[in-house]
Coordinates of C-alpha atoms and ligand atoms in Angstrom, one line a residue:
M23 CA 104.5 89.3 121.7
A24 CA 103.9 87.0 125.0
S25 CA 107.2 85.3 125.6
E26 CA 108.3 81.6 125.8
Q27 CA 105.6 79.7 127.8
E28 CA 103.0 82.1 127.6
F29 CA 99.6 82.4 125.7
R30 CA 97.0 85.0 124.8
A31 CA 93.3 83.0 124.5
G32 CA 93.4 81.5 121.3
E33 CA 97.1 80.9 120.7
R34 CA 98.5 77.3 119.9
A35 CA 102.2 76.3 119.6
V36 CA 103.7 72.8 118.2
T37 CA 106.6 71.3 118.4
P38 CA 108.9 71.9 115.7
P39 CA 111.8 69.6 114.3
E40 CA 114.7 71.0 115.5
P41 CA 116.3 73.8 113.0
N42 CA 118.8 72.5 111.6
D43 CA 117.7 71.7 108.2
A44 CA 119.2 74.8 106.5
A45 CA 122.0 76.6 107.4
L46 CA 122.2 80.8 106.9
T47 CA 125.8 82.6 106.6
F48 CA 125.2 85.7 108.3
I49 CA 126.5 88.1 106.5
G50 CA 127.1 91.3 109.3
R51 CA 125.3 92.9 112.1
I52 CA 122.6 95.3 112.2
R53 CA 123.3 98.4 115.1
T54 CA 120.4 100.0 115.9
P55 CA 119.1 102.3 119.2
W56 CA 116.7 99.5 120.3
M57 CA 117.7 97.2 123.4
S58 CA 114.6 95.4 124.1
K59 CA 111.8 94.0 122.1
K60 CA 109.1 96.5 124.0
E61 CA 110.6 99.3 122.9
T62 CA 111.6 98.4 119.4
P63 CA 109.1 99.7 116.7
R64 CA 106.6 96.6 115.1
Q65 CA 107.7 97.9 111.7
G66 CA 110.4 99.9 111.0
R67 CA 109.5 103.8 109.1
L68 CA 111.5 105.6 106.4
D69 CA 111.8 108.8 108.7
G70 CA 112.6 106.7 111.6
P71 CA 116.1 107.0 113.2
E72 CA 119.6 106.5 111.6
C73 CA 120.5 102.6 112.1
Q74 CA 124.1 101.2 111.1
I75 CA 124.5 97.6 108.8
E76 CA 127.6 96.2 109.6
I77 CA 129.1 93.9 106.7
L78 CA 131.8 91.3 107.6
P79 CA 135.0 92.2 105.5
L80 CA 134.5 89.1 103.5
W81 CA 131.5 90.4 101.6
L82 CA 132.9 94.2 101.3
P83 CA 133.6 93.0 97.4
A84 CA 129.3 92.3 97.2
L85 CA 128.5 95.8 97.9
Q86 CA 129.8 97.2 94.7
G87 CA 127.0 99.0 92.6
L88 CA 124.7 99.2 96.1
E89 CA 125.0 103.0 96.7
A90 CA 123.5 103.5 93.3
Y91 CA 120.0 102.5 95.2
E92 CA 117.7 104.9 97.4
F93 CA 115.9 102.0 99.1
V94 CA 117.3 98.5 99.6
E95 CA 115.7 95.6 100.8
V96 CA 117.2 94.3 104.2
L97 CA 116.8 90.7 105.0
Y98 CA 117.9 89.7 108.9
W99 CA 117.4 87.2 111.4
L100 CA 114.9 87.8 114.2
H101 CA 117.2 85.9 116.7
L102 CA 115.4 86.2 119.9
S103 CA 111.8 85.2 118.4
R104 CA 110.3 81.7 119.8
R105 CA 109.3 79.6 116.7
D106 CA 106.6 77.3 117.5
L107 CA 103.1 79.2 117.4
V108 CA 100.9 78.8 114.5
L109 CA 97.9 80.9 115.8
Q110 CA 99.0 84.0 117.2
S111 CA 97.1 86.6 119.2
P112 CA 98.1 90.0 118.6
K113 CA 97.5 92.9 120.8
D114 CA 93.6 93.3 119.1
G115 CA 92.6 90.7 120.9
T116 CA 92.1 88.5 117.3
V117 CA 93.4 85.0 116.7
R118 CA 95.4 84.7 113.3
G119 CA 97.7 81.9 111.5
T120 CA 101.5 82.7 111.6
F121 CA 101.6 82.6 108.1
A122 CA 98.6 85.8 108.1
M123 CA 101.2 87.9 110.1
R124 CA 103.8 89.8 110.1
S125 CA 104.8 88.6 113.7
P126 CA 108.4 88.0 114.5
V127 CA 107.2 84.7 115.8
R128 CA 107.7 82.2 113.2
P129 CA 109.5 79.2 112.2
N130 CA 112.1 80.5 110.0
P131 CA 112.2 84.2 112.0
I132 CA 112.8 86.2 109.3
G133 CA 112.5 89.8 109.0
T134 CA 112.4 91.9 106.0
S135 CA 112.5 95.8 105.8
K136 CA 112.5 98.2 102.9
V137 CA 115.4 100.7 104.2
R138 CA 116.6 104.5 103.0
L139 CA 119.9 104.0 101.9
L140 CA 121.9 107.2 103.7
G141 CA 125.3 106.4 102.7
I142 CA 128.2 103.6 102.7
E143 CA 131.3 104.1 104.3
G144 CA 133.5 101.1 104.2
N145 CA 131.9 97.9 105.8
I146 CA 128.9 100.5 107.2
L147 CA 125.8 101.2 105.4
R148 CA 123.7 103.7 107.1
V149 CA 120.1 103.5 106.6
Q150 CA 116.9 104.5 107.9
G151 CA 113.7 102.3 108.2
L152 CA 114.8 99.6 110.5
D153 CA 112.8 97.7 113.2
C154 CA 115.2 95.2 114.8
L155 CA 117.1 95.0 117.8
D156 CA 120.8 95.8 117.9
G157 CA 123.2 93.0 117.2
T158 CA 120.0 91.4 114.7
P159 CA 122.3 89.1 112.4
L160 CA 122.1 90.3 108.7
I161 CA 120.9 87.6 106.2
D162 CA 121.3 89.4 103.2
L163 CA 120.7 92.9 101.3
K164 CA 119.3 93.5 98.0
P165 CA 118.4 95.8 95.7
D166 CA 115.0 97.8 96.1
R167 CA 112.6 95.4 94.3
C168 CA 110.4 97.6 92.4
R169 CA 113.1 97.9 90.1
F170 CA 112.9 94.3 89.0
S171 CA 109.8 92.9 89.4
P172 CA 106.6 93.2 87.5
L173 CA 104.6 96.2 88.7
G174 CA 100.7 95.4 89.7
D175 CA 98.1 96.9 91.7
V176 CA 98.1 95.6 95.5
P177 CA 94.8 95.1 96.8
D178 CA 93.7 97.7 99.3
N179 CA 93.2 94.9 102.1
A180 CA 96.8 93.3 101.7
Q181 CA 97.9 94.9 105.0
S182 CA 98.6 92.2 107.8
P183 CA 99.1 92.9 111.2
D184 CA 102.4 92.0 112.9
Ligands
SAM213 N1 109.2 94.4 109.1 C1 109.8 92.9 109.5 C2 109.1 92.0 109.1 O1 107.6 92.7 108.7 O2 109.3 91.0 108.8 C3 110.0 92.6 111.4 C4 108.7 92.7 111.6 S1 108.8 92.4 113.6 C5 106.9 92.7 114.1 C6 109.2 93.3 114.6 C7 109.4 92.9 115.7 O3 110.0 92.1 115.8 C8 110.0 93.9 116.6 O4 109.2 95.3 117.2 C9 110.3 93.5 118.1 O5 109.5 93.5 118.5 C10 110.7 92.1 117.3 N2 111.9 91.9 117.4 C11 112.9 92.9 116.5 N3 114.3 92.0 116.4 C12 114.3 91.2 117.1 C13 115.4 90.1 117.3 N4 116.2 90.3 116.7 N5 114.7 88.8 117.5 C14 113.4 89.1 118.1 N6 112.5 89.8 117.9 C15 112.9 90.9 117.3

């Protein structure tokens, strides 16, 4: 992704409102092997490197029962993202609306990954499947949605670029 103030052909930014309209409480931090955006995968892989999710001690009781799940949805705050692009040009040279992409650049830079839960030791979850920088703030954890959502066909063209 282009750095702040840089634009690719066709990209457009807006001046967003001050981002103070919702207050999130980060519940921990994510530890990964990636120190720069460039080296971080665009999407996590379930056979990717082991990462750790550190939960703040306050929230430890909230982990009760999570160990029963093989897959967990992780929500995180892509804290180093710019937040003003409405049109973006991914590396393929096309131009798309931000909401038609999984780019980290979005008004509220929330990332989600389905991860494989390898184990829980105290306040540390060992997982595979993440794609965020070391130190990324953690927003939430949820059991694999497939266990709770209505099932249905996902169209073949439902993939979106990031
Ligand atoms: N899997 C998530 C999703 O689909 O919502 C995130 C996908 S996003 C394309 C992943 C990319 O975001 C990484 O390749 C990296 O360039 C960037 N990124 C990762 N951690 C970040 C952070 N803490 N702040 C800003 N950008 C980050």
